[in-house]
Amino acid sequence: MKNTSVVNCLNILKLVVPVAALSLMSCDGGPPAEEIQEARPEPADLVLINGGIYTVDAERRVAQAAAVRDGRFVLVGDNSEIETLVGPETRTIDLDGRWVLPGFHDAHVHPAMGGFALLGCDLEAEKSVEAIISKVTECAAESGGGWLEGHAFDLSLFGQDGPNKALLDAIDTPRPIILWASDGHNAWASSKALERAGIGVETMDPALGVIERNPDGTPSGTLRETAQELVRAVMPKSTPEAYAEALQTGVSHLNSFGITSFIDAWVGLEDYEAYMALEQQNALHARVVTCLTFGSSFAKHVGEAFERVLAARKDYESERLNHDCIKLFLDGVLEGETAALLDPYVGVHSHRGELILGPEELDAAVIRFDAMGLQVHMHAIGDRAVRSGLDAVEAALKTNGIGDNRHHISHLQLIHVDDIERFGALNTTANFQAAWAYPDDWIMELNLPVLGAERVQGMYPIGSIEREEGRIVGGSDWNVSSANPLEAIELAVRRQDANAEEGPVLNEGERVSVATMIDAYTINAAWLMHQEDQTGSIEAGKRADIVVLDRNLLEIPATEINEVQVVMTLLGGEVIYLNQDIRY
Ligand SMILES: [Zn+2]
């Protein structure tokens, strides 16, 4: 409310007293009118001129220039208007025709995990089995003993059974090797790693986890879902300093793609501590909502420990940091058939995958967190998981009444047609990872054989949600997939391989417009993060968070969107990323 009144105050001043001394007056009891008429306007700290500023305000206006003072926009308009606010100390950024958007908001991302990958043995770029093995061999030869950990390998290269330990055992190193798949739900362990974790032929599958086996019953090396925890439990924990360094590295990576706000989708106490450590060093370059994991799978804390961390969250908050969000995993993933489906997987009798939380347990959790004023962020891949999430929001609505907690469901690979309209009706935001929405190897090699063509055709129904007036936001799920919002925007628009001009389309009917996706990555996600009065559009009174692009997304062919470069990123008027010389 406070910000709105400042905005109104400034707008009124602009209209009635063009050269008003803003510093001399306040809305409540300003100086007499004569004094105002003679005074000069207080200069801006920073002005941006000569640009195409797509403001994402209510009218989706395009401006030429903007002025910033104390980290907020004070005026958005054309060059001549903005010039009145240039003083001797004002910095000027000449945009030279470049395009400006509000800073991107990534509504589902894992910055610390991604940071660890960037700092360690990162396999994201390796696109063949040979390339992965050669990269791991290189990493093994580098410094350090102990565990050799590799990040973000491409599971789609290995077929339904997953990768085998034999390939890792052939690498000449005494170190146990554990490689995490990019989806976060599968791991690949060497024989030494399995041995250290005590996983042998006798080991039973843990609840909600799978230890894949060779024909002779020995573990094959592929560990799914909770089976990964058997390895994680025997690995040394990283120090708080290393954790904070990984987080900072991850956030910088996001800034380089124009991201200024994000939702960290999987946190525990170590994340709260790392965020606060960066904040105390003035090194947290983003506005953040984090979601504390709860439940029987993937939770970083359970039982008493969860309650203690939840109760302590306010100690780790600041103007940029909010922890009022709970993450619930409702199912697994389609790869390995751990996602929960309404109709069985193809070729497997009556197997539909498991819900991680039974309906009663899930309803109770969402009702409880909703009553506490917390946002619930749900992971749901299969259509049965999506339905159970919507049912739980409906149960909370019935029990607690209409609130303002802004619950959302991420991933949404399959949504039953009957559930599409429930997103809008239940005010539950659809959090899509649009970078997955094209017929790649994951879909064609791993999903198609177990789902059949009809369900694959219905995947990621972004256009349907929009038509039924559901709210769409976008998230990268980095380092599961690329952090670049421009790639996700292109994929949502085309649903074709972003690196090819043409090719197979994953259901043309689900395509959406560039403008829809800009809204998803700006104002819609700002609303989801409860910061729409602060960010998400370029308007007087809001924080000066922007991304400068080298091209106008609304004027170029869709095939070019993923090639657009981020020129600079500003957070609260401060440059947090700069990729080429720009005059300022
Ligand atoms: Zn995720």
Coordinates of C-alpha atoms and ligand atoms in Angstrom, one line a residue:
M1 CA 0.0 0.0 0.0
K2 CA 2.8 2.4 0.9
N3 CA 4.4 2.0 -2.5
T4 CA 1.1 2.6 -4.3
S5 CA 0.7 5.9 -2.5
V6 CA 4.2 7.0 -3.5
V7 CA 3.4 6.2 -7.1
N8 CA 0.2 8.1 -7.0
C9 CA 1.9 11.0 -5.3
L10 CA 4.6 11.1 -8.0
N11 CA 2.1 10.9 -10.9
I12 CA 0.1 13.8 -9.5
L13 CA 3.3 15.9 -9.1
K14 CA 4.2 15.2 -12.6
L15 CA 0.9 16.4 -13.9
V16 CA 0.5 19.6 -11.8
V17 CA 4.1 20.7 -11.1
P18 CA 6.5 19.6 -13.9
V19 CA 9.5 20.9 -12.1
A20 CA 8.5 20.0 -8.5
A21 CA 11.2 19.5 -6.0
L22 CA 10.2 16.0 -5.0
S23 CA 12.7 16.0 -2.1
L24 CA 11.1 19.0 -0.6
M25 CA 7.7 17.5 -0.3
S26 CA 5.9 14.5 0.9
C27 CA 2.3 13.5 0.3
D28 CA 1.5 14.0 3.9
G29 CA 1.9 17.7 4.6
G30 CA 4.2 19.0 1.8
P31 CA 5.5 22.5 1.6
P32 CA 3.4 25.4 0.3
A33 CA 2.7 25.6 -3.4
E34 CA 4.9 28.7 -4.2
E35 CA 7.9 26.9 -2.9
I36 CA 7.2 23.9 -5.1
Q37 CA 6.8 26.0 -8.3
E38 CA 10.3 27.4 -7.9
A39 CA 12.2 24.2 -7.0
R40 CA 14.0 21.8 -9.3
P41 CA 13.0 18.1 -9.4
E42 CA 15.3 15.9 -7.4
P43 CA 17.6 14.3 -10.0
A44 CA 17.5 10.5 -10.6
D45 CA 20.4 8.3 -9.7
L46 CA 20.1 6.5 -13.1
V47 CA 18.3 7.1 -16.3
L48 CA 17.8 4.7 -19.2
I49 CA 17.2 6.4 -22.6
N50 CA 16.7 5.6 -26.3
G51 CA 15.3 2.1 -25.7
G52 CA 12.2 0.1 -26.3
I53 CA 10.9 -0.6 -22.9
Y54 CA 8.1 -3.2 -22.8
T55 CA 6.7 -2.3 -19.5
V56 CA 4.2 -5.1 -18.8
D57 CA 2.0 -2.5 -17.1
A58 CA -1.8 -3.0 -17.3
E59 CA -1.9 -1.6 -20.9
R60 CA 1.3 -3.3 -22.0
R61 CA 2.7 0.1 -22.9
V62 CA 6.1 0.5 -24.6
A63 CA 8.2 3.4 -23.2
Q64 CA 11.4 5.0 -24.5
A65 CA 13.1 5.9 -21.2
A66 CA 13.0 5.4 -17.4
A67 CA 14.4 7.1 -14.4
V68 CA 15.5 5.4 -11.2
R69 CA 16.0 6.8 -7.7
D70 CA 16.9 4.8 -4.6
G71 CA 16.5 1.5 -6.5
R72 CA 13.0 2.2 -7.8
F73 CA 11.5 3.6 -10.9
V74 CA 10.4 7.2 -10.4
L75 CA 9.3 7.9 -14.0
V76 CA 8.7 5.9 -17.1
G77 CA 8.1 7.7 -20.4
D78 CA 9.9 9.3 -23.3
N79 CA 13.4 10.8 -23.5
S80 CA 12.2 14.4 -23.1
E81 CA 10.3 13.6 -19.9
I82 CA 13.1 11.7 -18.4
E83 CA 15.7 14.4 -19.2
T84 CA 14.1 16.7 -16.6
L85 CA 15.4 14.3 -14.0
V86 CA 19.0 14.3 -15.1
G87 CA 21.4 16.0 -12.7
P88 CA 25.1 16.3 -12.4
E89 CA 25.4 13.0 -10.5
T90 CA 22.9 11.0 -12.6
R91 CA 24.3 8.0 -14.5
T92 CA 22.9 7.5 -18.0
I93 CA 22.5 4.2 -19.8
D94 CA 22.1 4.8 -23.5
L95 CA 20.1 1.7 -24.6
D96 CA 20.8 2.6 -28.2
G97 CA 17.5 0.9 -29.4
R98 CA 17.8 -2.2 -27.3
W99 CA 14.8 -3.9 -25.8
V100 CA 14.1 -3.9 -22.1
L101 CA 11.8 -6.1 -20.1
P102 CA 11.1 -6.4 -16.4
G103 CA 13.7 -8.8 -14.9
F104 CA 12.7 -12.4 -15.5
H105 CA 11.1 -14.4 -12.7
D106 CA 12.0 -18.1 -12.6
A107 CA 9.2 -19.8 -10.7
H108 CA 11.0 -23.2 -10.2
V109 CA 14.8 -23.5 -9.9
H110 CA 17.6 -25.1 -7.9
P111 CA 20.4 -22.6 -7.7
A112 CA 22.6 -24.3 -5.1
M113 CA 22.4 -27.7 -7.0
G114 CA 23.2 -25.9 -10.2
G115 CA 26.0 -24.0 -8.6
F116 CA 27.6 -27.3 -7.3
A117 CA 27.3 -28.7 -10.8
L118 CA 29.0 -25.6 -12.3
L119 CA 31.8 -25.8 -9.8
G120 CA 32.2 -29.6 -10.1
C121 CA 32.1 -32.3 -12.7
D122 CA 29.3 -30.9 -14.9
L123 CA 27.9 -33.4 -17.4
E124 CA 25.0 -31.3 -18.8
A125 CA 26.7 -30.6 -22.1
E126 CA 27.7 -34.2 -22.8
K127 CA 25.3 -35.6 -25.4
S128 CA 26.6 -39.2 -25.9
V129 CA 27.5 -42.1 -23.6
E130 CA 31.1 -41.9 -24.8
A131 CA 31.2 -38.1 -24.1
I132 CA 30.0 -38.7 -20.5
I133 CA 32.5 -41.4 -19.8
S134 CA 35.4 -39.3 -21.2
K135 CA 34.3 -36.3 -19.2
V136 CA 34.1 -38.4 -16.0
T137 CA 37.5 -39.9 -16.8
E138 CA 38.9 -36.3 -17.0
C139 CA 37.2 -35.4 -13.7
A140 CA 38.7 -38.5 -12.1
A141 CA 42.2 -37.4 -13.1
E142 CA 41.8 -34.0 -11.6
S143 CA 42.7 -33.1 -8.0
G144 CA 41.0 -34.6 -5.0
G145 CA 40.3 -38.0 -3.6
G146 CA 37.2 -39.4 -2.0
W147 CA 33.9 -39.5 -3.9
L148 CA 33.8 -38.5 -7.5
E149 CA 30.5 -36.8 -8.0
G150 CA 29.1 -35.9 -11.5
H151 CA 26.1 -33.7 -12.2
A152 CA 23.2 -33.5 -14.7
F153 CA 23.9 -36.4 -17.0
D154 CA 21.4 -37.2 -19.7
L155 CA 19.4 -40.2 -18.7
S156 CA 17.6 -40.4 -22.1
L157 CA 20.8 -41.9 -23.6
F158 CA 20.3 -45.1 -21.7
G159 CA 16.9 -46.6 -22.5
Q160 CA 14.3 -48.0 -20.0
D161 CA 16.7 -49.9 -17.8
G162 CA 19.0 -47.0 -17.1
P163 CA 22.8 -46.9 -17.2
N164 CA 25.0 -49.8 -16.0
K165 CA 27.8 -49.7 -13.3
A166 CA 30.2 -51.6 -15.7
L167 CA 30.8 -48.5 -17.7
L168 CA 32.0 -46.6 -14.6
D169 CA 33.9 -49.5 -13.2
A170 CA 36.0 -49.5 -16.4
I171 CA 37.3 -46.0 -15.5
D172 CA 40.8 -46.3 -13.9
T173 CA 40.3 -44.6 -10.5
P174 CA 40.2 -45.8 -6.9
R175 CA 37.4 -43.3 -6.2
P176 CA 33.8 -44.3 -5.8
I177 CA 31.8 -42.7 -8.6
I178 CA 28.2 -41.3 -8.3
L179 CA 26.6 -39.4 -11.2
W180 CA 23.3 -37.6 -10.7
A181 CA 20.9 -37.5 -13.7
S182 CA 19.7 -34.1 -14.8
D183 CA 16.1 -34.9 -13.7
G184 CA 17.1 -35.2 -10.0
H185 CA 15.3 -38.5 -9.7
N186 CA 17.9 -41.0 -11.0
A187 CA 21.5 -41.7 -10.1
W188 CA 24.2 -43.9 -11.6
A189 CA 26.7 -45.5 -9.2
S190 CA 29.9 -47.5 -9.7
S191 CA 30.5 -50.8 -7.9
K192 CA 32.6 -49.0 -5.3
A193 CA 29.9 -46.5 -4.7
L194 CA 27.3 -49.2 -4.3
E195 CA 29.6 -51.1 -1.9
R196 CA 30.2 -47.9 0.3
A197 CA 26.4 -47.4 0.5
G198 CA 25.9 -51.1 1.4
I199 CA 23.8 -51.8 -1.6
G200 CA 24.2 -55.5 -2.6
V201 CA 22.2 -58.3 -4.1
E202 CA 20.3 -58.7 -0.8
T203 CA 19.3 -55.1 -0.4
M204 CA 15.6 -54.5 -0.8
D205 CA 14.2 -51.6 -2.7
P206 CA 13.5 -48.7 -0.2
A207 CA 9.9 -47.4 0.0
L208 CA 9.2 -45.2 -3.1
G209 CA 12.6 -46.1 -4.6
V210 CA 14.0 -48.6 -7.1
I211 CA 17.4 -50.4 -7.2
E212 CA 17.6 -51.5 -10.8
R213 CA 19.1 -55.1 -11.2
N214 CA 21.1 -57.1 -13.7
P215 CA 19.5 -60.4 -14.8
D216 CA 21.5 -62.1 -12.1
G217 CA 19.8 -60.0 -9.4
T218 CA 22.9 -57.8 -8.6
P219 CA 22.3 -54.0 -8.5
S220 CA 22.9 -52.6 -12.0
G221 CA 24.1 -49.2 -10.9
T222 CA 20.9 -47.3 -11.6
L223 CA 19.2 -45.9 -8.5
R224 CA 15.8 -44.3 -8.7
E225 CA 14.0 -41.9 -6.4
T226 CA 14.6 -42.7 -2.7
A227 CA 17.2 -45.3 -3.6
Q228 CA 19.5 -42.4 -4.3
E229 CA 19.4 -41.4 -0.6
L230 CA 21.2 -44.7 0.3
V231 CA 24.3 -43.2 -1.4
R232 CA 23.8 -39.6 -0.3
A233 CA 23.6 -40.8 3.3
V234 CA 27.2 -42.1 3.3
M235 CA 28.7 -39.2 1.4
P236 CA 30.5 -36.4 3.3
K237 CA 28.4 -33.2 3.7
S238 CA 29.6 -30.0 2.2
T239 CA 30.7 -27.2 4.5
P240 CA 28.5 -24.1 5.0
E241 CA 31.1 -22.0 3.1
A242 CA 31.1 -24.4 0.1
Y243 CA 27.3 -24.4 0.2
A244 CA 27.2 -20.6 0.1
E245 CA 29.8 -20.5 -2.7
A246 CA 27.7 -22.9 -4.8
L247 CA 24.6 -20.8 -4.2
Q248 CA 26.3 -17.6 -5.2
T249 CA 27.6 -19.3 -8.3
G250 CA 24.1 -20.5 -9.1
V251 CA 22.5 -17.1 -8.6
S252 CA 25.1 -15.4 -10.8
H253 CA 24.3 -17.9 -13.5
L254 CA 20.6 -17.0 -13.3
N255 CA 21.5 -13.3 -13.4
S256 CA 23.4 -13.9 -16.7
F257 CA 20.0 -14.9 -18.2
G258 CA 18.2 -11.8 -16.9
I259 CA 16.7 -13.5 -13.9
T260 CA 16.2 -11.1 -10.9
S261 CA 13.6 -13.1 -8.9
F262 CA 13.1 -16.8 -8.4
I263 CA 11.5 -19.5 -6.4
D264 CA 14.0 -22.0 -5.0
A265 CA 11.9 -25.2 -5.2
W266 CA 13.7 -27.6 -2.7
V267 CA 15.3 -26.2 0.4
G268 CA 16.3 -27.1 4.0
L269 CA 18.1 -25.4 6.8
E270 CA 21.4 -25.4 4.9
D271 CA 19.8 -23.3 2.2
Y272 CA 18.3 -20.8 4.7
E273 CA 21.8 -20.4 6.1
A274 CA 23.5 -20.0 2.8
Y275 CA 21.0 -17.4 1.6
M276 CA 21.5 -15.5 4.8
A277 CA 25.2 -15.7 4.6
L278 CA 25.1 -14.1 1.1
E279 CA 22.6 -11.5 2.3
Q280 CA 24.9 -10.5 5.1
Q281 CA 27.8 -10.0 2.7
N282 CA 25.5 -7.9 0.5
A283 CA 26.0 -10.6 -2.2
L284 CA 22.5 -11.9 -2.7
H285 CA 21.6 -10.6 -6.2
A286 CA 18.0 -11.7 -6.4
R287 CA 14.6 -11.6 -4.8
V288 CA 13.8 -15.1 -3.5
V289 CA 11.0 -17.2 -2.2
T290 CA 12.1 -20.6 -1.0
C291 CA 10.1 -23.8 -0.5
L292 CA 10.9 -26.1 2.4
T293 CA 10.4 -29.7 1.5
F294 CA 7.9 -31.7 3.5
G295 CA 6.8 -35.4 3.3
S296 CA 8.0 -38.9 3.1
S297 CA 10.1 -38.5 0.0
F298 CA 12.8 -36.0 -0.9
A299 CA 12.3 -34.0 2.3
K300 CA 15.4 -32.5 3.6
H301 CA 14.0 -32.6 7.2
V302 CA 11.3 -34.9 8.6
G303 CA 9.3 -35.1 11.8
E304 CA 10.6 -32.9 14.7
A305 CA 13.4 -31.5 12.6
F306 CA 11.0 -30.3 9.9
E307 CA 8.9 -28.5 12.6
R308 CA 12.0 -26.8 14.1
V309 CA 13.3 -25.6 10.7
L310 CA 9.8 -24.3 9.7
A311 CA 9.5 -22.5 13.0
A312 CA 12.9 -20.9 12.6
R313 CA 12.4 -19.7 9.0
K314 CA 11.7 -16.1 10.0
D315 CA 15.2 -15.7 11.4
Y316 CA 16.5 -16.2 7.9
E317 CA 14.3 -13.7 6.1
S318 CA 15.1 -10.2 4.8
E319 CA 13.7 -7.7 2.4
R320 CA 14.9 -10.0 -0.5
L321 CA 14.3 -13.3 1.2
N322 CA 10.9 -15.0 2.0
H323 CA 10.5 -18.6 3.2
D324 CA 6.7 -18.8 3.4
C325 CA 6.5 -21.8 1.0
I326 CA 6.3 -25.5 1.4
K327 CA 7.3 -28.0 -1.3
L328 CA 5.4 -31.3 -1.6
F329 CA 6.5 -34.1 -4.0
L330 CA 3.3 -35.8 -5.2
D331 CA 4.9 -38.3 -7.5
G332 CA 8.2 -39.2 -9.3
V333 CA 8.9 -39.0 -13.0
L334 CA 7.8 -40.8 -16.1
E335 CA 11.3 -42.1 -16.7
G336 CA 11.4 -45.2 -14.6
E337 CA 7.6 -45.1 -14.3
T338 CA 7.5 -43.4 -10.9
A339 CA 5.0 -40.8 -12.0
A340 CA 1.4 -41.4 -10.8
L341 CA -1.1 -42.0 -13.7
L342 CA -4.9 -42.3 -13.9
D343 CA -4.6 -45.0 -16.5
P344 CA -1.8 -47.7 -16.4
Y345 CA 1.5 -47.4 -18.2
V346 CA 1.5 -49.2 -21.5
G347 CA 2.6 -52.8 -21.4
V348 CA 2.6 -53.1 -17.6
H349 CA -0.4 -54.7 -16.0
S350 CA -2.4 -52.3 -13.8
H351 CA 0.8 -50.5 -12.8
R352 CA -0.1 -46.8 -12.5
G353 CA 2.8 -45.5 -10.4
E354 CA 2.6 -44.5 -6.8
L355 CA 1.4 -41.3 -5.1
I356 CA 4.0 -40.2 -2.6
L357 CA 1.4 -38.9 -0.2
G358 CA -2.0 -40.7 0.0
P359 CA -5.0 -38.4 -0.7
E360 CA -5.9 -38.1 3.0
E361 CA -2.3 -37.3 4.0
L362 CA -1.9 -34.8 1.2
D363 CA -5.3 -33.0 2.0
A364 CA -4.3 -32.8 5.6
A365 CA -0.9 -31.3 4.8
V366 CA -2.3 -28.7 2.3
I367 CA -5.1 -27.8 4.8
R368 CA -2.6 -27.3 7.6
F369 CA 0.0 -25.2 5.6
D370 CA -2.8 -23.2 4.0
A371 CA -4.2 -22.4 7.5
M372 CA -0.8 -21.2 8.5
G373 CA -0.7 -18.7 5.7
L374 CA 1.9 -20.7 3.7
Q375 CA 2.1 -21.2 0.0
V376 CA 2.1 -24.8 -1.2
H377 CA 4.3 -25.7 -4.2
M378 CA 3.6 -29.2 -5.5
H379 CA 5.7 -31.4 -7.8
A380 CA 3.2 -33.3 -10.0
I381 CA 4.2 -35.1 -13.3
G382 CA 1.4 -37.7 -13.9
D383 CA -2.3 -36.8 -14.3
R384 CA -3.2 -38.7 -11.1
A385 CA -0.7 -36.6 -9.1
V386 CA -2.0 -33.4 -10.7
R387 CA -5.6 -34.4 -9.8
S388 CA -4.6 -35.2 -6.2
G389 CA -2.9 -31.8 -5.9
L390 CA -6.0 -29.9 -7.2
D391 CA -8.2 -32.0 -4.8
A392 CA -6.0 -31.0 -1.9
V393 CA -6.3 -27.3 -2.8
E394 CA -10.1 -27.7 -3.1
A395 CA -10.1 -29.4 0.4
A396 CA -8.1 -26.5 1.8
L397 CA -10.5 -24.0 0.3
K398 CA -13.5 -25.8 1.8
T399 CA -11.9 -26.0 5.2
N400 CA -10.1 -22.6 5.5
G401 CA -12.1 -20.4 3.0
I402 CA -10.6 -18.3 0.3
G403 CA -7.1 -17.2 1.3
D404 CA -4.2 -15.4 -0.5
N405 CA -1.6 -18.1 -0.3
R406 CA -1.3 -18.6 -4.1
H407 CA -0.7 -22.3 -4.3
H408 CA 0.9 -23.8 -7.5
I409 CA 1.7 -27.0 -9.2
S410 CA 4.9 -27.5 -11.1
H411 CA 5.8 -29.7 -14.1
L412 CA 2.3 -30.8 -15.3
Q413 CA 3.5 -33.2 -17.9
L414 CA 0.1 -34.8 -18.0
I415 CA -3.2 -33.1 -17.0
H416 CA -6.5 -34.9 -17.5
V417 CA -8.8 -32.9 -19.7
D418 CA -11.4 -32.7 -16.9
D419 CA -8.8 -31.0 -14.7
I420 CA -7.7 -28.2 -17.0
E421 CA -10.4 -25.8 -16.0
R422 CA -9.8 -26.4 -12.3
F423 CA -6.6 -24.4 -12.3
G424 CA -8.4 -21.2 -13.0
A425 CA -11.4 -22.2 -10.8
L426 CA -9.2 -23.0 -7.8
N427 CA -6.8 -20.1 -8.4
T428 CA -4.0 -22.5 -8.6
T429 CA -1.1 -21.4 -10.8
A430 CA 0.2 -23.7 -13.5
N431 CA 4.0 -23.7 -13.2
F432 CA 5.3 -25.1 -16.5
Q433 CA 8.8 -26.0 -17.5
A434 CA 8.2 -25.2 -21.2
A435 CA 11.8 -26.1 -22.1
W436 CA 10.7 -29.7 -22.0
A437 CA 7.7 -29.2 -24.4
Y438 CA 9.1 -30.6 -27.6
P439 CA 9.5 -34.2 -29.1
D440 CA 13.1 -34.8 -27.8
D441 CA 14.7 -38.1 -26.9
W442 CA 13.2 -38.0 -23.4
I443 CA 9.7 -38.0 -24.8
M444 CA 10.3 -40.1 -27.9
E445 CA 12.6 -42.7 -26.5
L446 CA 11.6 -42.9 -22.8
N447 CA 8.0 -41.6 -22.5
L448 CA 6.3 -42.6 -25.8
P449 CA 6.9 -46.4 -25.3
V450 CA 5.3 -46.3 -21.8
L451 CA 2.5 -43.8 -22.4
G452 CA 1.4 -44.3 -26.0
A453 CA 0.9 -41.6 -28.6
E454 CA -2.4 -40.1 -27.3
R455 CA -1.0 -39.2 -23.9
V456 CA 2.2 -37.9 -25.3
Q457 CA 0.2 -35.7 -27.7
G458 CA -1.5 -34.2 -24.6
M459 CA 1.7 -33.4 -22.7
Y460 CA 2.3 -29.9 -21.3
P461 CA -1.1 -28.4 -22.2
I462 CA 0.0 -24.8 -21.8
G463 CA -2.5 -23.5 -24.5
S464 CA -5.4 -25.3 -22.9
I465 CA -4.7 -23.9 -19.5
E466 CA -4.6 -20.4 -21.0
R467 CA -7.9 -20.9 -22.8
E468 CA -9.5 -22.0 -19.6
E469 CA -8.2 -18.8 -17.9
G470 CA -5.7 -20.5 -15.7
R471 CA -2.6 -18.5 -14.6
I472 CA 0.6 -19.6 -16.2
V473 CA 4.1 -19.1 -14.8
G474 CA 7.4 -20.4 -16.1
G475 CA 10.3 -22.1 -14.4
S476 CA 13.5 -23.6 -15.7
D477 CA 14.0 -26.3 -13.1
W478 CA 17.7 -25.6 -13.7
N479 CA 19.9 -27.7 -13.4
V480 CA 17.4 -30.3 -14.6
S481 CA 17.3 -28.2 -17.8
S482 CA 18.7 -24.9 -19.1
A483 CA 18.2 -21.8 -17.0
N484 CA 17.7 -19.6 -20.0
P485 CA 14.1 -18.2 -20.0
L486 CA 14.4 -17.3 -23.7
E487 CA 14.8 -21.0 -24.6
A488 CA 11.6 -21.9 -22.6
I489 CA 9.8 -19.0 -24.2
E490 CA 10.7 -20.1 -27.7
L491 CA 9.7 -23.7 -26.9
A492 CA 6.3 -22.7 -25.5
V493 CA 5.7 -20.7 -28.7
R494 CA 7.0 -23.4 -31.2
R495 CA 7.0 -26.7 -29.3
Q496 CA 9.8 -27.8 -31.7
D497 CA 13.5 -28.3 -31.2
A498 CA 14.8 -24.8 -30.4
N499 CA 18.0 -25.6 -32.3
A500 CA 16.3 -26.4 -35.5
E501 CA 14.3 -24.2 -37.9
E502 CA 11.7 -26.9 -38.4
G503 CA 10.9 -30.4 -37.3
P504 CA 8.2 -32.4 -35.5
V505 CA 5.9 -30.4 -33.2
L506 CA 4.5 -31.6 -29.9
N507 CA 0.9 -30.7 -30.4
E508 CA 0.5 -27.4 -32.3
G509 CA -2.8 -26.7 -30.4
E510 CA -0.9 -26.1 -27.2
R511 CA 1.3 -23.3 -28.5
V512 CA 1.0 -19.9 -26.9
S513 CA 2.1 -16.4 -27.8
V514 CA 5.4 -14.6 -26.9
A515 CA 3.3 -12.1 -25.0
T516 CA 1.8 -14.8 -22.9
M517 CA 5.2 -16.2 -22.0
I518 CA 6.6 -12.7 -21.2
D519 CA 3.7 -12.3 -18.8
A520 CA 4.5 -15.8 -17.4
Y521 CA 8.1 -14.9 -16.7
T522 CA 7.3 -11.4 -15.3
I523 CA 4.1 -10.1 -13.8
N524 CA 2.4 -13.5 -13.3
A525 CA 5.4 -15.0 -11.4
A526 CA 5.7 -11.7 -9.4
W527 CA 2.1 -12.2 -8.3
L528 CA 2.9 -15.9 -7.4
M529 CA 5.8 -14.7 -5.3
H530 CA 3.6 -12.1 -3.5
Q531 CA 5.7 -9.3 -4.9
E532 CA 3.6 -7.9 -7.7
D533 CA 3.6 -4.5 -6.0
Q534 CA 7.4 -4.5 -6.1
T535 CA 8.4 -6.3 -9.4
G536 CA 7.1 -7.8 -12.6
S537 CA 6.5 -4.6 -14.5
I538 CA 8.3 -1.4 -15.2
E539 CA 6.2 1.3 -13.5
A540 CA 6.9 4.2 -11.2
G541 CA 7.2 3.0 -7.6
K542 CA 8.4 -0.5 -8.5
R543 CA 11.9 -1.9 -8.0
A544 CA 14.2 -1.2 -10.9
D545 CA 14.8 -4.8 -11.8
I546 CA 15.2 -5.2 -15.6
V547 CA 16.8 -7.2 -18.3
V548 CA 18.2 -5.5 -21.4
L549 CA 18.0 -7.7 -24.6
D550 CA 19.7 -7.2 -27.9
R551 CA 16.5 -7.8 -29.9
N552 CA 12.7 -7.2 -29.6
L553 CA 11.1 -10.5 -28.8
L554 CA 7.8 -9.4 -30.3
E555 CA 9.3 -8.5 -33.7
I556 CA 11.7 -11.4 -34.5
P557 CA 10.8 -14.8 -35.9
A558 CA 10.1 -17.3 -33.1
T559 CA 13.0 -19.5 -34.2
E560 CA 15.4 -16.6 -33.2
I561 CA 14.2 -16.2 -29.6
N562 CA 16.7 -18.6 -28.0
E563 CA 19.6 -16.7 -29.8
V564 CA 18.7 -13.4 -28.2
Q565 CA 21.4 -12.1 -25.9
V566 CA 21.1 -10.6 -22.5
V567 CA 23.1 -7.4 -22.6
M568 CA 22.7 -6.5 -19.0
T569 CA 20.7 -7.2 -15.9
L570 CA 19.8 -4.7 -13.2
L571 CA 18.5 -5.4 -9.7
G572 CA 17.2 -2.4 -7.8
G573 CA 19.0 -0.2 -10.3
E574 CA 22.4 -1.9 -9.7
V575 CA 24.1 -3.7 -12.6
I576 CA 24.4 -7.4 -11.6
Y577 CA 25.3 -8.7 -15.0
L578 CA 26.9 -7.1 -18.1
N579 CA 27.9 -9.1 -21.2
Q580 CA 29.1 -6.5 -23.6
D581 CA 30.1 -2.8 -23.6
I582 CA 27.2 -0.6 -23.2
R583 CA 27.6 3.1 -22.4
Y584 CA 26.7 4.1 -18.9
Ligands
ZN1 ZN 12.7 -29.1 -9.5

